[in-house]
Amino acid sequence: MADDSLFEFLHMEIVSHVYKEHESRGDNDKERGTCVSLLELMGFRVGQGLIERFTKDTPSFKDELDVMKFVCKDFWTNIFRKQIDNLRTNHQGTYVLQDNRFTLLTPLSSGKQYLEEAPKYLAFSCGLLRGALSNLGLESVVTAEVSLMPACKFQVVVQKI
Amino acid sequence: MTVHNLYIFDRNGTCLHYGEWNRKKQAGISKDEEFKLMYGMSFSIRSFVSKMSPLDMKDGFMTFQTSRYKLHYYETPTGLKIIMNTDLGVPNSRDILHQIYSTLYVEYIVKNPLCALGDTLQSELFNSRLDSFVRALPFFSARAA
């Protein structure tokens, strides 16, 4: 990634554009849900492409945990210039990835200000995770939560087919 | 040695931020009028300085001082003006104002999607970082000399 700012500014604009589009069409409560899923779908496609690129030289993964570790270390470092700080799992398909200083949230606040707006800026990254995992063979559902900025937790539940 | 107060204006003259650390005497006019006066005056001084300069101008208007305080001025290419009043012991602090711009304003306001450019600065993060930055300056002490 050449310059982080390019992605950060573009991401800011994408989020505000998606929300403005929906406002001008006049939806009320539905708009929040659809905006978030739109952003997530965008992230999904981007994640799929990115993971192909990042894994083209790595050997195949031994198991699910290996995949998650790769995502936490190399994938996250390539995109956000830092690793996931904490990975927890119940060894039954649920993983919690904790990032204590999520790059897209650091300029917003360090505490409680702007907390309600934070999910908008996490949707794209949830999709990113889901797309990356999907292309590595793991269908999953990814959600994110923030209680204290800029730390956030991504919860990944792998779907067993 | 101390910092008295700090103003940040945008290109249109809107006062985006005002911080006060050690001000003993108020101006006697409302805050709005004070901001307008400060902006108007620095605008005029800046153009005066460039017009009347007997040599080619390098940096333009940088500071002025009276027998009690010194006013430091820094303007970015994008039109943002940072004005800081300190006491007399402080040397030219153009770099410090530049640092405020690059490490604080750009990082916490420009990169914050919830702060629209041109609005007064609401971000608490920015306020607290600016406050700690000023307090950490080598020439800041809580009591004026």
mmCIF file of C-alpha atoms in Angstrom:
data_model
loop_
_atom_site.group_PDB
_atom_site.id
_atom_site.type_symbol
_atom_site.label_atom_id
_atom_site.label_comp_id
_atom_site.label_asym_id
_atom_site.label_seq_id
_atom_site.Cartn_x
_atom_site.Cartn_y
_atom_site.Cartn_z
ATOM 1 C CA MET A 1 0.000 0.000 0.000
ATOM 2 C CA ALA A 2 1.635 3.196 -1.157
ATOM 3 C CA ASP A 3 0.233 5.743 1.226
ATOM 4 C CA ASP A 4 -2.208 4.913 4.000
ATOM 5 C CA SER A 5 -3.917 8.277 3.738
ATOM 6 C CA LEU A 6 -5.208 7.496 0.263
ATOM 7 C CA PHE A 7 -7.158 4.514 1.501
ATOM 8 C CA GLU A 8 -8.323 6.312 4.654
ATOM 9 C CA PHE A 9 -9.684 9.315 2.783
ATOM 10 C CA LEU A 10 -11.264 7.140 0.111
ATOM 11 C CA HIS A 11 -12.918 5.016 2.776
ATOM 12 C CA MET A 12 -14.297 8.145 4.500
ATOM 13 C CA GLU A 13 -15.780 9.305 1.230
ATOM 14 C CA ILE A 14 -17.247 5.899 0.369
ATOM 15 C CA VAL A 15 -19.062 5.751 3.702
ATOM 16 C CA SER A 16 -20.445 9.267 3.428
ATOM 17 C CA HIS A 17 -21.415 8.722 -0.201
ATOM 18 C CA VAL A 18 -23.368 5.553 0.574
ATOM 19 C CA TYR A 19 -25.253 7.303 3.356
ATOM 20 C CA LYS A 20 -25.980 10.398 1.296
ATOM 21 C CA GLU A 21 -27.320 8.254 -1.564
ATOM 22 C CA HIS A 22 -29.765 6.546 0.753
ATOM 23 C CA GLU A 23 -30.890 9.765 2.361
ATOM 24 C CA SER A 24 -31.710 11.310 -0.972
ATOM 25 C CA ARG A 25 -33.885 8.334 -1.834
ATOM 26 C CA GLY A 26 -35.933 8.977 1.279
ATOM 27 C CA ASP A 27 -35.774 5.654 3.168
ATOM 28 C CA ASN A 28 -36.256 5.931 6.904
ATOM 29 C CA ASP A 29 -35.215 3.181 9.259
ATOM 30 C CA LYS A 30 -34.318 0.679 6.619
ATOM 31 C CA GLU A 31 -31.553 2.906 5.381
ATOM 32 C CA ARG A 32 -29.146 2.166 8.184
ATOM 33 C CA GLY A 33 -29.298 -1.567 7.627
ATOM 34 C CA THR A 34 -28.979 -1.365 3.867
ATOM 35 C CA CYS A 35 -26.087 1.093 3.988
ATOM 36 C CA VAL A 36 -24.147 -1.143 6.294
ATOM 37 C CA SER A 37 -24.772 -4.220 4.121
ATOM 38 C CA LEU A 38 -23.806 -2.297 1.014
ATOM 39 C CA LEU A 39 -20.495 -1.324 2.602
ATOM 40 C CA GLU A 40 -19.986 -4.872 3.800
ATOM 41 C CA LEU A 41 -20.556 -6.287 0.335
ATOM 42 C CA MET A 42 -18.018 -3.859 -1.097
ATOM 43 C CA GLY A 43 -15.510 -4.976 1.499
ATOM 44 C CA PHE A 44 -16.294 -8.596 0.698
ATOM 45 C CA ARG A 45 -15.312 -8.300 -2.929
ATOM 46 C CA VAL A 46 -12.195 -6.286 -2.044
ATOM 47 C CA GLY A 47 -11.198 -8.846 0.587
ATOM 48 C CA GLN A 48 -11.530 -11.687 -1.879
ATOM 49 C CA GLY A 49 -9.241 -9.997 -4.347
ATOM 50 C CA LEU A 50 -6.703 -8.919 -1.730
ATOM 51 C CA ILE A 51 -6.324 -12.346 -0.213
ATOM 52 C CA GLU A 52 -5.599 -13.875 -3.609
ATOM 53 C CA ARG A 53 -2.821 -11.389 -4.034
ATOM 54 C CA PHE A 54 -1.335 -11.814 -0.569
ATOM 55 C CA THR A 55 -1.326 -15.599 -0.563
ATOM 56 C CA LYS A 56 0.015 -16.215 -4.007
ATOM 57 C CA ASP A 57 3.402 -17.220 -2.617
ATOM 58 C CA THR A 58 2.476 -18.814 0.695
ATOM 59 C CA PRO A 59 2.065 -22.579 1.152
ATOM 60 C CA SER A 60 -1.427 -23.905 1.839
ATOM 61 C CA PHE A 61 -2.778 -23.727 5.358
ATOM 62 C CA LYS A 62 -2.878 -26.658 7.728
ATOM 63 C CA ASP A 63 -6.161 -25.891 9.429
ATOM 64 C CA GLU A 64 -8.702 -23.246 10.339
ATOM 65 C CA LEU A 65 -6.632 -21.816 13.163
ATOM 66 C CA ASP A 66 -3.694 -21.402 10.808
ATOM 67 C CA VAL A 67 -5.884 -19.456 8.419
ATOM 68 C CA MET A 68 -7.050 -17.165 11.234
ATOM 69 C CA LYS A 69 -3.496 -16.573 12.374
ATOM 70 C CA PHE A 70 -2.465 -15.625 8.858
ATOM 71 C CA VAL A 71 -5.355 -13.204 8.652
ATOM 72 C CA CYS A 72 -4.462 -11.666 11.999
ATOM 73 C CA LYS A 73 -0.814 -11.217 11.198
ATOM 74 C CA ASP A 74 0.052 -10.880 7.526
ATOM 75 C CA PHE A 75 -3.265 -9.830 6.060
ATOM 76 C CA TRP A 76 -3.966 -7.192 8.697
ATOM 77 C CA THR A 77 -0.393 -5.909 8.552
ATOM 78 C CA ASN A 78 -0.539 -5.514 4.808
ATOM 79 C CA ILE A 79 -3.679 -3.450 4.960
ATOM 80 C CA PHE A 80 -3.576 -1.583 8.270
ATOM 81 C CA ARG A 81 0.156 -1.680 8.973
ATOM 82 C CA LYS A 82 -0.319 -3.466 12.252
ATOM 83 C CA GLN A 83 -1.342 -6.870 13.517
ATOM 84 C CA ILE A 84 -4.469 -7.858 15.344
ATOM 85 C CA ASP A 85 -3.615 -7.507 19.030
ATOM 86 C CA ASN A 86 -5.552 -10.415 20.420
ATOM 87 C CA LEU A 87 -7.131 -13.548 18.945
ATOM 88 C CA ARG A 88 -9.450 -15.699 21.012
ATOM 89 C CA THR A 89 -11.362 -18.789 20.007
ATOM 90 C CA ASN A 90 -13.606 -21.404 21.469
ATOM 91 C CA HIS A 91 -12.135 -23.960 19.093
ATOM 92 C CA GLN A 92 -15.610 -24.564 17.764
ATOM 93 C CA GLY A 93 -15.645 -22.113 14.923
ATOM 94 C CA THR A 94 -15.999 -18.804 16.782
ATOM 95 C CA TYR A 95 -13.099 -16.369 16.813
ATOM 96 C CA VAL A 96 -12.790 -12.928 18.324
ATOM 97 C CA LEU A 97 -10.199 -10.638 16.807
ATOM 98 C CA GLN A 98 -9.342 -7.648 18.927
ATOM 99 C CA ASP A 99 -7.582 -4.589 17.602
ATOM 100 C CA ASN A 100 -6.707 -2.063 20.287
ATOM 101 C CA ARG A 101 -5.958 0.774 17.896
ATOM 102 C CA PHE A 102 -7.969 0.232 14.763
ATOM 103 C CA THR A 103 -6.502 2.464 12.066
ATOM 104 C CA LEU A 104 -9.795 3.650 10.673
ATOM 105 C CA LEU A 105 -11.020 4.657 14.128
ATOM 106 C CA THR A 106 -7.964 6.384 15.627
ATOM 107 C CA PRO A 107 -8.673 9.852 14.175
ATOM 108 C CA LEU A 108 -12.243 9.781 15.422
ATOM 109 C CA SER A 109 -11.853 9.741 19.149
ATOM 110 C CA SER A 110 -10.234 7.967 22.050
ATOM 111 C CA GLY A 111 -13.137 7.275 24.308
ATOM 112 C CA LYS A 112 -16.827 7.687 24.010
ATOM 113 C CA GLN A 113 -17.288 10.557 21.575
ATOM 114 C CA TYR A 114 -18.743 9.555 18.201
ATOM 115 C CA LEU A 115 -19.394 6.012 19.446
ATOM 116 C CA GLU A 116 -22.745 5.691 17.576
ATOM 117 C CA GLU A 117 -21.106 6.536 14.283
ATOM 118 C CA ALA A 118 -18.344 3.979 14.635
ATOM 119 C CA PRO A 119 -20.215 0.955 13.131
ATOM 120 C CA LYS A 120 -20.467 2.746 9.788
ATOM 121 C CA TYR A 121 -16.693 2.799 9.576
ATOM 122 C CA LEU A 122 -16.344 -0.837 10.530
ATOM 123 C CA ALA A 123 -18.745 -2.313 7.973
ATOM 124 C CA PHE A 124 -16.278 -2.242 5.112
ATOM 125 C CA SER A 125 -13.607 -3.941 7.233
ATOM 126 C CA CYS A 126 -16.044 -6.664 8.305
ATOM 127 C CA GLY A 127 -16.674 -7.378 4.653
ATOM 128 C CA LEU A 128 -12.937 -7.366 4.044
ATOM 129 C CA LEU A 129 -12.486 -10.096 6.630
ATOM 130 C CA ARG A 130 -15.425 -12.115 5.359
ATOM 131 C CA GLY A 131 -14.224 -11.934 1.751
ATOM 132 C CA ALA A 132 -10.702 -12.958 2.683
ATOM 133 C CA LEU A 133 -11.915 -15.943 4.690
ATOM 134 C CA SER A 134 -14.388 -16.950 2.028
ATOM 135 C CA ASN A 135 -11.704 -17.159 -0.607
ATOM 136 C CA LEU A 136 -9.610 -19.263 1.731
ATOM 137 C CA GLY A 137 -12.482 -21.719 1.989
ATOM 138 C CA LEU A 138 -14.126 -20.559 5.211
ATOM 139 C CA GLU A 139 -17.667 -19.261 4.909
ATOM 140 C CA SER A 140 -18.366 -17.085 7.899
ATOM 141 C CA VAL A 141 -20.419 -14.347 9.455
ATOM 142 C CA VAL A 142 -18.417 -11.350 10.667
ATOM 143 C CA THR A 143 -19.709 -8.718 13.053
ATOM 144 C CA ALA A 144 -17.895 -5.908 14.800
ATOM 145 C CA GLU A 145 -18.423 -4.092 18.054
ATOM 146 C CA VAL A 146 -16.860 -1.043 19.665
ATOM 147 C CA SER A 147 -17.147 -0.074 23.290
ATOM 148 C CA LEU A 148 -14.181 2.220 23.682
ATOM 149 C CA MET A 149 -12.566 3.864 20.707
ATOM 150 C CA PRO A 150 -10.228 3.196 19.009
ATOM 151 C CA ALA A 151 -10.308 -0.425 20.179
ATOM 152 C CA CYS A 152 -12.722 -2.743 18.406
ATOM 153 C CA LYS A 153 -13.553 -6.438 18.255
ATOM 154 C CA PHE A 154 -14.420 -8.450 15.167
ATOM 155 C CA GLN A 155 -16.355 -11.618 15.826
ATOM 156 C CA VAL A 156 -16.044 -14.343 13.211
ATOM 157 C CA VAL A 157 -18.373 -17.342 13.289
ATOM 158 C CA VAL A 158 -17.320 -19.957 10.764
ATOM 159 C CA GLN A 159 -20.240 -21.745 9.137
ATOM 160 C CA LYS A 160 -19.951 -25.484 9.100
ATOM 161 C CA ILE A 161 -21.543 -26.858 5.949
ATOM 162 C CA MET B 1 7.461 31.602 30.329
ATOM 163 C CA THR B 2 4.073 30.601 29.234
ATOM 164 C CA VAL B 3 1.473 30.305 26.500
ATOM 165 C CA HIS B 4 -1.540 32.588 26.989
ATOM 166 C CA ASN B 5 -3.949 31.484 24.332
ATOM 167 C CA LEU B 6 -4.310 29.994 20.848
ATOM 168 C CA TYR B 7 -6.689 30.682 17.960
ATOM 169 C CA ILE B 8 -7.260 28.599 14.845
ATOM 170 C CA PHE B 9 -9.056 30.230 11.911
ATOM 171 C CA ASP B 10 -10.032 28.748 8.601
ATOM 172 C CA ARG B 11 -9.740 30.374 5.218
ATOM 173 C CA ASN B 12 -13.060 32.186 5.531
ATOM 174 C CA GLY B 13 -12.390 33.720 8.911
ATOM 175 C CA THR B 14 -14.431 31.279 10.960
ATOM 176 C CA CYS B 15 -12.804 30.650 14.291
ATOM 177 C CA LEU B 16 -12.444 26.883 14.437
ATOM 178 C CA HIS B 17 -10.854 26.631 17.843
ATOM 179 C CA TYR B 18 -9.892 28.850 20.736
ATOM 180 C CA GLY B 19 -7.843 27.606 23.672
ATOM 181 C CA GLU B 20 -6.858 29.578 26.732
ATOM 182 C CA TRP B 21 -4.252 28.677 29.310
ATOM 183 C CA ASN B 22 -3.094 31.722 31.109
ATOM 184 C CA ARG B 23 -5.027 34.836 30.274
ATOM 185 C CA LYS B 24 -5.202 37.455 32.998
ATOM 186 C CA LYS B 25 -7.132 40.168 31.181
ATOM 187 C CA GLN B 26 -10.098 39.726 28.847
ATOM 188 C CA ALA B 27 -10.562 41.930 25.798
ATOM 189 C CA GLY B 28 -13.757 43.521 27.049
ATOM 190 C CA ILE B 29 -15.755 42.587 23.954
ATOM 191 C CA SER B 30 -17.745 39.462 23.159
ATOM 192 C CA LYS B 31 -15.932 36.365 21.979
ATOM 193 C CA ASP B 32 -17.356 36.679 18.474
ATOM 194 C CA GLU B 33 -16.133 40.205 18.142
ATOM 195 C CA GLU B 34 -12.774 39.238 19.510
ATOM 196 C CA PHE B 35 -12.396 36.501 16.912
ATOM 197 C CA LYS B 36 -13.431 38.843 14.123
ATOM 198 C CA LEU B 37 -10.966 41.437 15.348
ATOM 199 C CA MET B 38 -8.155 38.929 15.597
ATOM 200 C CA TYR B 39 -8.809 37.534 12.142
ATOM 201 C CA GLY B 40 -9.252 40.889 10.488
ATOM 202 C CA MET B 41 -6.151 42.317 12.085
ATOM 203 C CA SER B 42 -3.910 39.391 11.160
ATOM 204 C CA PHE B 43 -5.233 39.478 7.620
ATOM 205 C CA SER B 44 -4.444 43.179 7.364
ATOM 206 C CA ILE B 45 -1.009 42.874 8.915
ATOM 207 C CA ARG B 46 -0.165 40.046 6.581
ATOM 208 C CA SER B 47 -1.022 41.953 3.444
ATOM 209 C CA PHE B 48 0.589 45.109 4.814
ATOM 210 C CA VAL B 49 3.815 43.268 5.496
ATOM 211 C CA SER B 50 3.971 41.785 2.040
ATOM 212 C CA LYS B 51 3.159 45.061 0.302
ATOM 213 C CA MET B 52 5.604 47.197 2.251
ATOM 214 C CA SER B 53 8.482 44.788 2.341
ATOM 215 C CA PRO B 54 11.613 46.465 0.968
ATOM 216 C CA LEU B 55 13.033 43.079 -0.058
ATOM 217 C CA ASP B 56 11.578 39.912 -1.531
ATOM 218 C CA MET B 57 9.454 38.223 1.071
ATOM 219 C CA LYS B 58 10.439 34.860 2.429
ATOM 220 C CA ASP B 59 8.079 33.902 5.208
ATOM 221 C CA GLY B 60 5.931 36.963 5.572
ATOM 222 C CA PHE B 61 4.342 38.014 8.814
ATOM 223 C CA MET B 62 5.617 35.798 11.626
ATOM 224 C CA THR B 63 5.349 37.535 15.010
ATOM 225 C CA PHE B 64 4.746 40.841 16.679
ATOM 226 C CA GLN B 65 5.538 41.748 20.253
ATOM 227 C CA THR B 66 4.624 44.291 22.855
ATOM 228 C CA SER B 67 6.253 44.882 26.221
ATOM 229 C CA ARG B 68 4.091 42.177 27.799
ATOM 230 C CA TYR B 69 3.339 39.532 25.188
ATOM 231 C CA LYS B 70 4.303 38.164 21.801
ATOM 232 C CA LEU B 71 1.908 37.040 19.098
ATOM 233 C CA HIS B 72 2.994 34.224 16.761
ATOM 234 C CA TYR B 73 1.299 33.714 13.409
ATOM 235 C CA TYR B 74 1.408 30.759 11.073
ATOM 236 C CA GLU B 75 -0.566 30.301 7.882
ATOM 237 C CA THR B 76 -0.740 27.072 5.914
ATOM 238 C CA PRO B 77 -0.986 26.925 2.132
ATOM 239 C CA THR B 78 -4.593 25.819 2.534
ATOM 240 C CA GLY B 79 -5.491 29.030 4.316
ATOM 241 C CA LEU B 80 -5.620 27.767 7.881
ATOM 242 C CA LYS B 81 -4.291 30.376 10.334
ATOM 243 C CA ILE B 82 -2.869 29.500 13.710
ATOM 244 C CA ILE B 83 -2.240 32.371 16.103
ATOM 245 C CA MET B 84 -0.610 31.916 19.481
ATOM 246 C CA ASN B 85 0.009 34.487 22.196
ATOM 247 C CA THR B 86 2.900 33.785 24.490
ATOM 248 C CA ASP B 87 5.019 35.793 26.823
ATOM 249 C CA LEU B 88 8.230 37.430 25.751
ATOM 250 C CA GLY B 89 10.739 34.723 26.570
ATOM 251 C CA VAL B 90 9.578 32.487 23.752
ATOM 252 C CA PRO B 91 11.698 32.352 20.578
ATOM 253 C CA ASN B 92 10.230 32.082 17.118
ATOM 254 C CA SER B 93 7.829 29.190 17.268
ATOM 255 C CA ARG B 94 6.881 28.811 13.634
ATOM 256 C CA ASP B 95 7.893 25.144 13.793
ATOM 257 C CA ILE B 96 5.677 24.549 16.782
ATOM 258 C CA LEU B 97 2.670 26.023 15.066
ATOM 259 C CA HIS B 98 3.530 23.955 12.025
ATOM 260 C CA GLN B 99 3.660 20.875 14.225
ATOM 261 C CA ILE B 100 0.261 21.685 15.664
ATOM 262 C CA TYR B 101 -1.041 21.787 12.136
ATOM 263 C CA SER B 102 0.606 18.628 10.841
ATOM 264 C CA THR B 103 0.439 16.307 13.811
ATOM 265 C CA LEU B 104 -2.796 17.460 15.392
ATOM 266 C CA TYR B 105 -5.054 19.217 12.930
ATOM 267 C CA VAL B 106 -4.360 16.941 9.971
ATOM 268 C CA GLU B 107 -4.399 13.739 11.994
ATOM 269 C CA TYR B 108 -7.443 14.353 14.118
ATOM 270 C CA ILE B 109 -9.617 16.728 12.135
ATOM 271 C CA VAL B 110 -8.912 16.267 8.469
ATOM 272 C CA LYS B 111 -8.842 12.502 8.831
ATOM 273 C CA ASN B 112 -11.977 12.443 10.930
ATOM 274 C CA PRO B 113 -14.947 11.850 8.637
ATOM 275 C CA LEU B 114 -17.329 13.225 11.242
ATOM 276 C CA CYS B 115 -15.677 16.652 11.345
ATOM 277 C CA ALA B 116 -16.826 18.657 8.372
ATOM 278 C CA LEU B 117 -14.214 21.132 7.185
ATOM 279 C CA GLY B 118 -15.360 24.607 8.063
ATOM 280 C CA ASP B 119 -17.243 23.671 11.243
ATOM 281 C CA THR B 120 -15.929 24.547 14.675
ATOM 282 C CA LEU B 121 -13.786 21.714 15.938
ATOM 283 C CA GLN B 122 -15.870 19.382 18.058
ATOM 284 C CA SER B 123 -13.528 16.472 18.426
ATOM 285 C CA GLU B 124 -12.663 15.917 22.094
ATOM 286 C CA LEU B 125 -9.658 13.935 21.000
ATOM 287 C CA PHE B 126 -8.283 16.976 19.205
ATOM 288 C CA ASN B 127 -8.944 19.214 22.193
ATOM 289 C CA SER B 128 -7.240 16.934 24.639
ATOM 290 C CA ARG B 129 -4.252 16.293 22.388
ATOM 291 C CA LEU B 130 -3.819 20.004 21.726
ATOM 292 C CA ASP B 131 -4.035 20.750 25.419
ATOM 293 C CA SER B 132 -1.416 18.176 26.338
ATOM 294 C CA PHE B 133 0.790 19.297 23.461
ATOM 295 C CA VAL B 134 0.764 22.893 24.636
ATOM 296 C CA ARG B 135 1.332 21.922 28.234
ATOM 297 C CA ALA B 136 4.283 19.820 27.174
ATOM 298 C CA LEU B 137 5.994 22.657 25.351
ATOM 299 C CA PRO B 138 9.342 23.514 26.914
ATOM 300 C CA PHE B 139 8.378 27.100 27.450
ATOM 301 C CA PHE B 140 5.054 26.429 29.109
ATOM 302 C CA SER B 141 4.618 26.788 32.829
ATOM 303 C CA ALA B 142 1.289 27.159 34.543
ATOM 304 C CA ARG B 143 2.177 30.427 36.213
ATOM 305 C CA ALA B 144 3.072 33.383 34.050
ATOM 306 C CA ALA B 145 6.532 34.781 34.726
#
